[in-house]
Coordinates of C-alpha atoms and ligand atoms in Angstrom, one line a residue:
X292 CA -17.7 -13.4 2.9
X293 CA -16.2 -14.8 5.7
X294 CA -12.2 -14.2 6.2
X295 CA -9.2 -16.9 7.2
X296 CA -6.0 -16.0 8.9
X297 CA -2.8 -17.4 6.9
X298 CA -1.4 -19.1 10.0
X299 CA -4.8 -21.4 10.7
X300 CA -5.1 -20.9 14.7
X301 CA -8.1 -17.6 14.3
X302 CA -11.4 -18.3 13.9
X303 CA -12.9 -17.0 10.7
X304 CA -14.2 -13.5 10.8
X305 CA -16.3 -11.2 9.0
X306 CA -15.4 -7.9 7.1
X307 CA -16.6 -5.6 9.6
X308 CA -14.1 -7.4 12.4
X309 CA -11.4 -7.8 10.0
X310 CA -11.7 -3.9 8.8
X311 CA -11.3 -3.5 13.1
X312 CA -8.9 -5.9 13.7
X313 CA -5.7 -5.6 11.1
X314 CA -3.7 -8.5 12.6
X315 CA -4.9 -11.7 13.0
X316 CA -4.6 -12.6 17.3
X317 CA -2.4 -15.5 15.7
X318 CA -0.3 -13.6 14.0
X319 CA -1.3 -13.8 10.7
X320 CA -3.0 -11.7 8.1
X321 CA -6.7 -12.5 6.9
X322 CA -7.7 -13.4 3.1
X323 CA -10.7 -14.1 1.8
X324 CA -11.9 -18.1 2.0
X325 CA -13.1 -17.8 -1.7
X326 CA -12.6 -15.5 -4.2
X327 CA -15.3 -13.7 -5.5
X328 CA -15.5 -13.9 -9.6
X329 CA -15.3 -11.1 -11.8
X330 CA -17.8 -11.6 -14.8
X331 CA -16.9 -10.9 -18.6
X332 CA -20.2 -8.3 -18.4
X333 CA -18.3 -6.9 -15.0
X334 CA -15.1 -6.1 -17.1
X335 CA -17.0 -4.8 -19.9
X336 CA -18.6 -2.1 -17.8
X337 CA -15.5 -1.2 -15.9
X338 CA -14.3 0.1 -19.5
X339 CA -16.6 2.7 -19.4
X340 CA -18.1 3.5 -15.9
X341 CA -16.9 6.0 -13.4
X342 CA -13.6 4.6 -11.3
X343 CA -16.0 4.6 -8.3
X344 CA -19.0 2.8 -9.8
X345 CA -16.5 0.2 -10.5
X346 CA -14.9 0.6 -7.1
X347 CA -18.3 -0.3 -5.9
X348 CA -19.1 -3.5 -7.6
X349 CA -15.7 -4.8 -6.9
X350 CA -15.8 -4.3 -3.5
X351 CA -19.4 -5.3 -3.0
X352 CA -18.7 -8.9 -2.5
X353 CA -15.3 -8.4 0.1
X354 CA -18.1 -6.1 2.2
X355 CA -20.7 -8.4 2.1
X356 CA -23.7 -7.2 4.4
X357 CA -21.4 -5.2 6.9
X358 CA -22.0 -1.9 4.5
X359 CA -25.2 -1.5 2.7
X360 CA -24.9 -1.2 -1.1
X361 CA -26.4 2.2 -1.4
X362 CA -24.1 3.3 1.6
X363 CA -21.3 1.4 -0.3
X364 CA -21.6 3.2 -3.4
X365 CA -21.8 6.3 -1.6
X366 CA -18.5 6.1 0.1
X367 CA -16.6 5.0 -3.0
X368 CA -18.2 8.3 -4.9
X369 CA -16.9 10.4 -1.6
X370 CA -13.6 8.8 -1.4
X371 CA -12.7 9.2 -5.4
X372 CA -14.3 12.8 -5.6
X373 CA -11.3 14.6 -5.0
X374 CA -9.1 13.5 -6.8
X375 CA -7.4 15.6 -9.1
X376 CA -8.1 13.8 -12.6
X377 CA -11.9 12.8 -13.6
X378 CA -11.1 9.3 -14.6
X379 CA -8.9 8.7 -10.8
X380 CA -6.2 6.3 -12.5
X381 CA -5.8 7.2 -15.7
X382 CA -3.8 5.1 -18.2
X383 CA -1.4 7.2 -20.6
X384 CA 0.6 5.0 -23.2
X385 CA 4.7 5.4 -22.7
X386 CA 5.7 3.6 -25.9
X387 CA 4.4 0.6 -28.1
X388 CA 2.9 -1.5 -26.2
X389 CA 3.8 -0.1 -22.6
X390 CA 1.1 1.9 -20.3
X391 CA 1.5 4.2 -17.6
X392 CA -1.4 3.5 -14.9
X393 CA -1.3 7.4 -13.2
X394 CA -2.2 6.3 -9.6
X395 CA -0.9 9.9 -8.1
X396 CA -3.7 11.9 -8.5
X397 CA -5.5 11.9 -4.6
X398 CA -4.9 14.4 -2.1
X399 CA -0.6 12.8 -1.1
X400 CA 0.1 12.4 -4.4
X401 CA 0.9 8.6 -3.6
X402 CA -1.0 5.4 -4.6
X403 CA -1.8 4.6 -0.8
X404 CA -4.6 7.3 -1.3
X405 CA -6.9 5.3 -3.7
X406 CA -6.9 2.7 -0.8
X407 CA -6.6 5.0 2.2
X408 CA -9.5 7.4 1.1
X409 CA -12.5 4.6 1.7
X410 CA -10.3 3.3 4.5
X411 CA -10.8 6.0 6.6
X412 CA -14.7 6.3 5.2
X413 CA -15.4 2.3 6.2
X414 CA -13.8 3.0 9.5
X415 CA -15.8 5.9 10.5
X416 CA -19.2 4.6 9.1
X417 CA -18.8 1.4 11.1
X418 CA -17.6 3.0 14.1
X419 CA -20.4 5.3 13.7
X420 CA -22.9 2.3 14.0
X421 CA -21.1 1.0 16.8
X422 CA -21.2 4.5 18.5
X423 CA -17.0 3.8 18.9
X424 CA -13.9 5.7 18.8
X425 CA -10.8 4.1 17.7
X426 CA -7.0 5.2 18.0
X427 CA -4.7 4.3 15.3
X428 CA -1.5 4.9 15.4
X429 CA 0.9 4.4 11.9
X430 CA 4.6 4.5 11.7
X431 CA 5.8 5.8 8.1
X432 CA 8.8 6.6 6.5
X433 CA 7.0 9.2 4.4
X434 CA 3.7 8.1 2.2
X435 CA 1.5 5.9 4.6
X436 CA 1.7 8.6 7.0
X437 CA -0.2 11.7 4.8
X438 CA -2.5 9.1 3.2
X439 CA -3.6 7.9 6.5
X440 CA -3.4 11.5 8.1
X441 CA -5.8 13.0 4.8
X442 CA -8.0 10.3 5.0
X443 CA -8.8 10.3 8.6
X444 CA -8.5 14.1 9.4
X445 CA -11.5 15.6 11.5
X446 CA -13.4 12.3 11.8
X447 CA -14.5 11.8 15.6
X448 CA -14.2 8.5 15.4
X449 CA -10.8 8.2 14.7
X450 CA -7.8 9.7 16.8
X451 CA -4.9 9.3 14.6
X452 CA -0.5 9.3 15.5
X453 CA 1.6 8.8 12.8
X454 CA 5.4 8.3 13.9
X455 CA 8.1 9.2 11.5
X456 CA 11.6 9.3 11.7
X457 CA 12.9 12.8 13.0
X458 CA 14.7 14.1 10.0
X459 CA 14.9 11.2 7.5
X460 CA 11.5 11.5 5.5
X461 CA 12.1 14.1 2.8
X462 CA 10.6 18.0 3.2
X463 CA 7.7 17.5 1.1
X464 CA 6.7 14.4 2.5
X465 CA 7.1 15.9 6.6
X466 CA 5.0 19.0 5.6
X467 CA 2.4 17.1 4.2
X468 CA 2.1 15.7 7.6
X469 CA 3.0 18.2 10.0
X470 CA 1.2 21.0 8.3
X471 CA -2.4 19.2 8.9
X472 CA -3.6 20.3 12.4
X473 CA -6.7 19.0 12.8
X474 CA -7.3 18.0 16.8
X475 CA -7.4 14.5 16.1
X476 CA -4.4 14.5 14.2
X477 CA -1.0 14.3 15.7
X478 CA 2.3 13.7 14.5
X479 CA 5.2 12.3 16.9
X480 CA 8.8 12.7 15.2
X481 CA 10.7 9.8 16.6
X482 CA 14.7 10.6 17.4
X483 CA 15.6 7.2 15.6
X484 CA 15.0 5.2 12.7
X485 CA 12.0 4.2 10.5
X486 CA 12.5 0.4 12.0
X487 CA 12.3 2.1 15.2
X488 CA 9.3 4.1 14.6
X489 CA 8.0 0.3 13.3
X490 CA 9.3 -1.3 17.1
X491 CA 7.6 1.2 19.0
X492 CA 4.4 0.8 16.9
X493 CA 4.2 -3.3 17.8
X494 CA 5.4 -1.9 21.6
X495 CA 2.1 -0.6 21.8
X496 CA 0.3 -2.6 20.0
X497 CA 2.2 -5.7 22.3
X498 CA 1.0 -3.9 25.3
X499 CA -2.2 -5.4 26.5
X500 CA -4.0 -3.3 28.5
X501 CA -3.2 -0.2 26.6
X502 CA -4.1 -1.8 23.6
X503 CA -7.4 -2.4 24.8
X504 CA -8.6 0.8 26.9
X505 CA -7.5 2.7 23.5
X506 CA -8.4 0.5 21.0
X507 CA -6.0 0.5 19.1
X508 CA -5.9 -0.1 15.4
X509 CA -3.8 -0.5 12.2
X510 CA -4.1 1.5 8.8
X511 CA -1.3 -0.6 6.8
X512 CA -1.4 -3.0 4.2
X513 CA -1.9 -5.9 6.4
X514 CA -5.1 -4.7 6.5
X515 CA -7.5 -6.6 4.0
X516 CA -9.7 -3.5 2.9
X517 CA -6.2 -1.7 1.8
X518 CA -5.9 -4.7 -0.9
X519 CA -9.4 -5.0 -1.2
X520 CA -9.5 -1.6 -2.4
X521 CA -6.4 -1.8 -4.5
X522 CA -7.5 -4.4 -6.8
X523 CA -10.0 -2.1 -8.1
X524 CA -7.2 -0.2 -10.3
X525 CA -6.4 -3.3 -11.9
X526 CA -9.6 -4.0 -13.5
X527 CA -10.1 -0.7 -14.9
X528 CA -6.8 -0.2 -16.4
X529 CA -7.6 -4.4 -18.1
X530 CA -10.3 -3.4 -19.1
X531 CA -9.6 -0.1 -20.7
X532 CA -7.0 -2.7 -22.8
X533 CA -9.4 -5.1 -23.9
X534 CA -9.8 -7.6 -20.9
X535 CA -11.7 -10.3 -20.8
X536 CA -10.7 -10.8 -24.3
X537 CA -7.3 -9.3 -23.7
X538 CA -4.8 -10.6 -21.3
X539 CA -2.1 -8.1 -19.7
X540 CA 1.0 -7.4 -17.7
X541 CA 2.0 -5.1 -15.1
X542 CA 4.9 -4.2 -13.1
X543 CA 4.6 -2.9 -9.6
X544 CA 7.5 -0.5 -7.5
X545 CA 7.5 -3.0 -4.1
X546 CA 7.6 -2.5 -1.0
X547 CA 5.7 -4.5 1.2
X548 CA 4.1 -6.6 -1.3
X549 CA 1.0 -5.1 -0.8
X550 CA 0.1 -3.6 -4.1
X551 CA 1.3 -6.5 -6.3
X552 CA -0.9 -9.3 -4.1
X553 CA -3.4 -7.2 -4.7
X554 CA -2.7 -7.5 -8.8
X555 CA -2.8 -11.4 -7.5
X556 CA -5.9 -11.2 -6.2
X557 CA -7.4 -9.4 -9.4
X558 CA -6.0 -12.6 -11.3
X559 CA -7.5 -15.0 -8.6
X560 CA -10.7 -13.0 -8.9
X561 CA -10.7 -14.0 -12.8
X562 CA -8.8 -10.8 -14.4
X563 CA -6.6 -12.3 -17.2
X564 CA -3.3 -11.2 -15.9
X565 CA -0.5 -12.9 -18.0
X566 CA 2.4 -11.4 -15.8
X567 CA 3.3 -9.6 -12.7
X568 CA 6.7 -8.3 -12.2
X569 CA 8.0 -7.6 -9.1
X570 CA 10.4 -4.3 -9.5
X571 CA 12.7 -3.8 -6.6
X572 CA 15.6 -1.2 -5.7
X573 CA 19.1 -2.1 -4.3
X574 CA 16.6 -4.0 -1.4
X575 CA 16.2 -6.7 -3.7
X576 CA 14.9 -10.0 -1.6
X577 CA 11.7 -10.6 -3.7
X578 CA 14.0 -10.7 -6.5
X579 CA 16.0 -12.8 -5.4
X580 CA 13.4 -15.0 -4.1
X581 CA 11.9 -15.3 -7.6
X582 CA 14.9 -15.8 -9.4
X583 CA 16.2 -18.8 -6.8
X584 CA 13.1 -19.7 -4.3
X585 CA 14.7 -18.9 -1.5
X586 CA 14.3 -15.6 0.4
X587 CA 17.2 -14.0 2.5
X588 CA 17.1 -11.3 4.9
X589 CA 19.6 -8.9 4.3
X590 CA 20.2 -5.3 6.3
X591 CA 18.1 -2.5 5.2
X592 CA 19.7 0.1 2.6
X593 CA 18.8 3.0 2.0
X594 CA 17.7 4.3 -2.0
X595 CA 16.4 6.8 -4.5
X596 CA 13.4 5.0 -4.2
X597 CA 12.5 5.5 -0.1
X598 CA 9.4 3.6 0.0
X599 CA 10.3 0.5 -1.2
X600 CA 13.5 0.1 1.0
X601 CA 11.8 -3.1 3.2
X602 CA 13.3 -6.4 3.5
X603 CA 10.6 -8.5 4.7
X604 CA 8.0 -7.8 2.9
X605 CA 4.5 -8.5 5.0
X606 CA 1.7 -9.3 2.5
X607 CA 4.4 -11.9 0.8
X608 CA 2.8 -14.0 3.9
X609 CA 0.0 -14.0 1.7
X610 CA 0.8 -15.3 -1.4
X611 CA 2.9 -18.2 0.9
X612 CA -0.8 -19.4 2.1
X613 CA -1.7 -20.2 -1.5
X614 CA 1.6 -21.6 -2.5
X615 CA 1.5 -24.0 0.9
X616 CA -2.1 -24.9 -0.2
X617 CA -3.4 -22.5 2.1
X618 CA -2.5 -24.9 5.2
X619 CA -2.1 -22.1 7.6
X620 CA 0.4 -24.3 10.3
X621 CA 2.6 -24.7 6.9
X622 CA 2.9 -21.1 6.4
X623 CA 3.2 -20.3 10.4
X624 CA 6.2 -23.1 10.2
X625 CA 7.5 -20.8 7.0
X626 CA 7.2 -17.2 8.6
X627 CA 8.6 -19.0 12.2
X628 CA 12.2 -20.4 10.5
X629 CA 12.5 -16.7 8.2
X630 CA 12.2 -15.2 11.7
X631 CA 14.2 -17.7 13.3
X632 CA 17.1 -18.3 10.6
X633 CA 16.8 -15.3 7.9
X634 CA 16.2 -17.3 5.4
X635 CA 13.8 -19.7 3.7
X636 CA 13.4 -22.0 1.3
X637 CA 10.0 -22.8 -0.6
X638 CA 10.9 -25.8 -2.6
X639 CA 11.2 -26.4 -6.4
X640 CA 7.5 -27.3 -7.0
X641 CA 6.4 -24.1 -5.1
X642 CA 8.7 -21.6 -6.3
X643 CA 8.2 -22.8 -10.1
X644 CA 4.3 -21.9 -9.5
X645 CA 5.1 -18.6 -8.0
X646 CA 7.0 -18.1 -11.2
X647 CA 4.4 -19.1 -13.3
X648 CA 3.1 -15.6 -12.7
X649 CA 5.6 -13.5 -11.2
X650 CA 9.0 -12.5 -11.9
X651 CA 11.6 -10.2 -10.2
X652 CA 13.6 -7.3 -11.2
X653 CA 16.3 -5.1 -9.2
X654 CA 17.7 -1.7 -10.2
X655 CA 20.1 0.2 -8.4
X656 CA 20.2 3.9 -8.0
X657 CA 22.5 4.7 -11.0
X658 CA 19.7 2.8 -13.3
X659 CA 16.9 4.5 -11.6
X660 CA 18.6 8.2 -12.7
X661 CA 19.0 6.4 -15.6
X662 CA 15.5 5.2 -15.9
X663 CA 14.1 8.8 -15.2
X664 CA 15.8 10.6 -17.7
X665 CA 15.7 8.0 -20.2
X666 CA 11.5 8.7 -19.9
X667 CA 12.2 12.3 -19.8
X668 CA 14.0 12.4 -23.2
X669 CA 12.0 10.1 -25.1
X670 CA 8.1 11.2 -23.9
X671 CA 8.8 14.7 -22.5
X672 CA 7.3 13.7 -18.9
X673 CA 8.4 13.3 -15.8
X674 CA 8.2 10.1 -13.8
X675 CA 9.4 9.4 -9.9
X676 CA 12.2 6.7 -9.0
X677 CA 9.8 4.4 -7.9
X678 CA 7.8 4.1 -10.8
X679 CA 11.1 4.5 -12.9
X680 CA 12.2 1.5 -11.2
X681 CA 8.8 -0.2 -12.3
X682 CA 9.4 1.4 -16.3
X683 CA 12.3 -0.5 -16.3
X684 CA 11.3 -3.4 -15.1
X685 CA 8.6 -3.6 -17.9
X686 CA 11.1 -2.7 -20.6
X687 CA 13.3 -5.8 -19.7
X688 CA 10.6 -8.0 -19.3
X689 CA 9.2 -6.7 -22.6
X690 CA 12.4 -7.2 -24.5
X691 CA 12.0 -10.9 -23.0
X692 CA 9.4 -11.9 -24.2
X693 CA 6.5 -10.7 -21.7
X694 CA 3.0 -10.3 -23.5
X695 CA 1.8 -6.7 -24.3
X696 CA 0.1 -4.9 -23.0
X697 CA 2.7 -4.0 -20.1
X698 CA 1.0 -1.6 -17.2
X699 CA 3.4 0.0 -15.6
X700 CA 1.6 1.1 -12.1
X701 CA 3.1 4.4 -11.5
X702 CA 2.5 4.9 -7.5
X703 CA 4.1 8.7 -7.0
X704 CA 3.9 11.8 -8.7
X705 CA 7.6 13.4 -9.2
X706 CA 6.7 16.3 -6.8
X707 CA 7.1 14.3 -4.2
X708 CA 10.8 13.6 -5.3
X709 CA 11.8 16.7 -6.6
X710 CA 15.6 16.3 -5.9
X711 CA 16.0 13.1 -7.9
X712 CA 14.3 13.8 -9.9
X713 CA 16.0 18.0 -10.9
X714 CA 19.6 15.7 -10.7
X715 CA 18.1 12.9 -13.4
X716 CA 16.7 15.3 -16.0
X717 CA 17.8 19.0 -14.8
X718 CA 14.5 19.6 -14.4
X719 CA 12.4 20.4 -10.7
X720 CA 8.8 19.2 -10.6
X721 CA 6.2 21.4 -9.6
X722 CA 3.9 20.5 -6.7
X723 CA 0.2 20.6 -7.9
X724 CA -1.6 23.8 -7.4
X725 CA -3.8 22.5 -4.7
X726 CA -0.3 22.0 -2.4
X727 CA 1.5 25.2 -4.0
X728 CA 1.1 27.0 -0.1
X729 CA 2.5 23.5 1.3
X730 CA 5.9 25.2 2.0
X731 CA 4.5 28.2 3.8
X732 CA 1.8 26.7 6.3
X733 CA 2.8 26.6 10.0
X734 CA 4.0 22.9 11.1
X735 CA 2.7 21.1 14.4
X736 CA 4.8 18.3 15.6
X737 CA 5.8 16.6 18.9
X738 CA 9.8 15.4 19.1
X739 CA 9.8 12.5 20.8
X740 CA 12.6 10.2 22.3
X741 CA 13.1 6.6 20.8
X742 CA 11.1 5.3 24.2
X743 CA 7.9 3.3 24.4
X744 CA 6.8 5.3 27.8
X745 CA 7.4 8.3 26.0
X746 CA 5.1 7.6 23.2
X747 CA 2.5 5.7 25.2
X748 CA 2.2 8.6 27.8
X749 CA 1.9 11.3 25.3
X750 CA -1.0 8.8 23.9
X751 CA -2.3 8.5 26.9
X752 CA -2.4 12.4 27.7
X753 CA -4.2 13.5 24.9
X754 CA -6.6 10.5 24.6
X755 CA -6.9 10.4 28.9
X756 CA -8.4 13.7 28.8
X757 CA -11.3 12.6 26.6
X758 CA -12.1 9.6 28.6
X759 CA -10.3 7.0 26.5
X760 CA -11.5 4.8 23.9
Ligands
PLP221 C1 4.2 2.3 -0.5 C2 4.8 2.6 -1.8 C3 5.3 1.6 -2.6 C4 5.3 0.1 -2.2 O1 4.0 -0.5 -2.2 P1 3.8 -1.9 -1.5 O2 2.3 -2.1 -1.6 O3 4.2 -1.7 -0.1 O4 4.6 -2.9 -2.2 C5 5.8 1.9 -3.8 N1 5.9 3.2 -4.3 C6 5.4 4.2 -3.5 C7 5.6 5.6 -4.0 C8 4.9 4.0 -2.3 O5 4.4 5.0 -1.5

């Protein structure tokens, strides 16, 4: 399987260099140049095998020879282990005709974990092989940064710095970062802003030399194994619903796009997805995008649902590719007049097939307590704003005429929002046992001004002393 960048001007690589590389030197983010098929005897199995037999045989094409299959199978069984429910994403019907796909059961209690878990495990058995060591360094404004940190904690080949926001990511979500100490693990609390946190990232990452002695890498979605990974829980929840012979819907809390391309891809891979919908909070640009075809930057605002407060949303660069024909200078024309003007237009031909598959939804905070407790009173469970958001997203598209079955993916558990979710139902969450001592353990952090020499000489100290990359 050989991988194309979606602006045209990188040579093709392979999975091992892609898995390395994150960005595309041109700027763009790699795809696959064809998509693998799923067979009707494929989704048939993946209604009754173990998550991570599955995992295996989906992923087995995207890896291609860089990981043997034994090998390949092995990590998938490690990465899925330890999760907290034996079936990994289990589905759990809501209502008549409406699911629940439980993707909160790994060690962070977000979704990014069913990706992030073999992430760290390709990394380190490639760089293994190589005889490497690679720093990554991750900017979060809350989840990406424990997925990341548990899945890459006490591997030599990985030196991992994850920079949040001093004081805006919520108590649960520091501790589960600050409280791992492992010594190549280090957190760097950034006095400024996520976007911040996000500038100084691409300053490093822009600065050439240091990019190279360190080797730096990237652990977010941009990177292809993330999706590759995350289109494994879309053909296990079709196909506990009676895929191939039944088609169904889901609707995925947004962010970066990420998690619903990768529902894309399980479509393009032959998955009989009828519809994706898009749900959004008050940052509603994809929504607006799908309702109109043309995409507006607006300024950041902050929600109930934390994670998905983005504006440009970076995988959305890959579903362009296939909407321009995958004519990579078309797309790097696209992303260069959003940049340039804050706005873009697709055309009428292009945004009607977009909407052949997807549609938008927005809810603002108000509906999202609404949403909450309206699944609190009628099922007894608790749910977290972002998948709220997603619950009613699949309700309205439901009472619209949207096939059944409708998935909702549900990408938090509520411990992670326990304030929003006490003030929406009166009732606090409890952390899983396994994180019950969170609030006790001692925290290790380094405060850090909003400067690029400051972060890149802190860097440099620790990784200096051990000779580098
Ligand atoms: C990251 C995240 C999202 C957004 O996912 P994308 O793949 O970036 O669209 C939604 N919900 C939660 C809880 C998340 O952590």
């Amino acid at each position: 399987m050989r991988y194309l960048s979606t602006r045209g001007a990188a040579p093709a690589l392979g999975f091992e260099d892609v898995l390395l590389a994150g960005l595309a030197p041109d700027g763009g983010l790699y795809l696959p140049e064809t998509w693998p098929r799923l067979s009707a005897t494929d989704l048939k199995r993946a209604a009754s095998a173990p998550y991570a037999e599955t995992a295996a045989r989906v992923l087995a094409p995207f890896v291609g020879a860089a990981v043997a299959p034994a090998d390949l199978a092995r990590l998938c069984a490690e990465s899925y282990a330890g999760f907290d429910h034996p079936a990994v994403a289990p589905l759990v019907q809501l209502d008549h005709g409406l699911w629940l796909l439980e993707l909160f059961h790994g060690p962070t209690l977000a979704f990014k974990d069913l990706a992030m878990q073999l992430l760290g495990r390709l990394y380190d058995h490639v760089l293994r092989r190589r005889g490497q060591r690679i720093v990554v360094v991750a900017a979060t404004s809350g989840d990406t940064g424990s997925a990341a940190i548990e899945a890459c904690r006490g591997r030599e080949s990985i030196a991992l710095y994850v920079l949040h926001p001093l004081g805006r990511v919520s108590e649960v979500q520091r501790r589960q970062m600050t409280t791992v100490t492992d010594a190549n693990i280090r957190n760097i609390a950034v006095e400024g802003s996520f976007d911040d946190c996000q500038d100084l990232v691409k300053g490093l990452f822009a600065d050439l030399p240091f990019r190279q002695e360190m080797r730096l890498s990237a652990v977010n979605s941009i990177n292809w194994a993330r999706i590759a990974a995350q289109v494994v829980y879309y053909v296990t929840a079709a196909a506990a619903l009676g895929a191939p012979e039944r088609a169904v819907s889901f609707a995925v809390p947004t962010g970066n796009f990420g998690n619903a391309y990768a529902a894309y891809a399980a479509r393009a891979m032959g998955l009989p997805v009828e519809r994706l919908v898009v749900a959004s909070n008050r940052n509603d640009i994809l929504a607006c995008f799908f309702a109109s075809g043309e995409m507006a930057i607006g300024a950041v605002e902050p929600s109930l649902s934390p994670s998905m407060d983005i504006q440009v949303s970076s995988n959305f660069e890959r579903l362009l590719f296939d909407l321009y024909d995958r004519d990579g200078a078309a797309v790097a024309g696209a992303m260069a007049s959003l940049r340039r003007d804050g706005r873009l237009l697709v055309g009428e031909g292009r945004w009607r097939r977009a909407t052949e598959i997807f549609s938008g939804f927005r809810l603002d905070d108000p509906g999202t307590l609404m949403a909450i407790k309206q699944s609190h009173d009628a099922t007894g469970s608790l749910i977290d704003p972002h998948s709220a958001v997603a619950v009613a997203a699949a309700k309205a598209a439901l009472k619209s005429g949207a096939a059944a079955p409708m998935v909702v993916l549900a990408t938090a558990h509520p411990a992670k929002f326990p304030d929003t979710v006490e003030r929406a139902t009166g009732r606090r969450p409890e952390l899983p046992a396994y994180l019950a001592g969170l609030m006790q353990r001692p925290e290790r952090v380094q405060v850090l001004p909003n400067d690029l020499a400051a972060v890149r000489d802190f860097i440099a100290g620790i990784e200096g002393g051990r000779g580098g990359a």
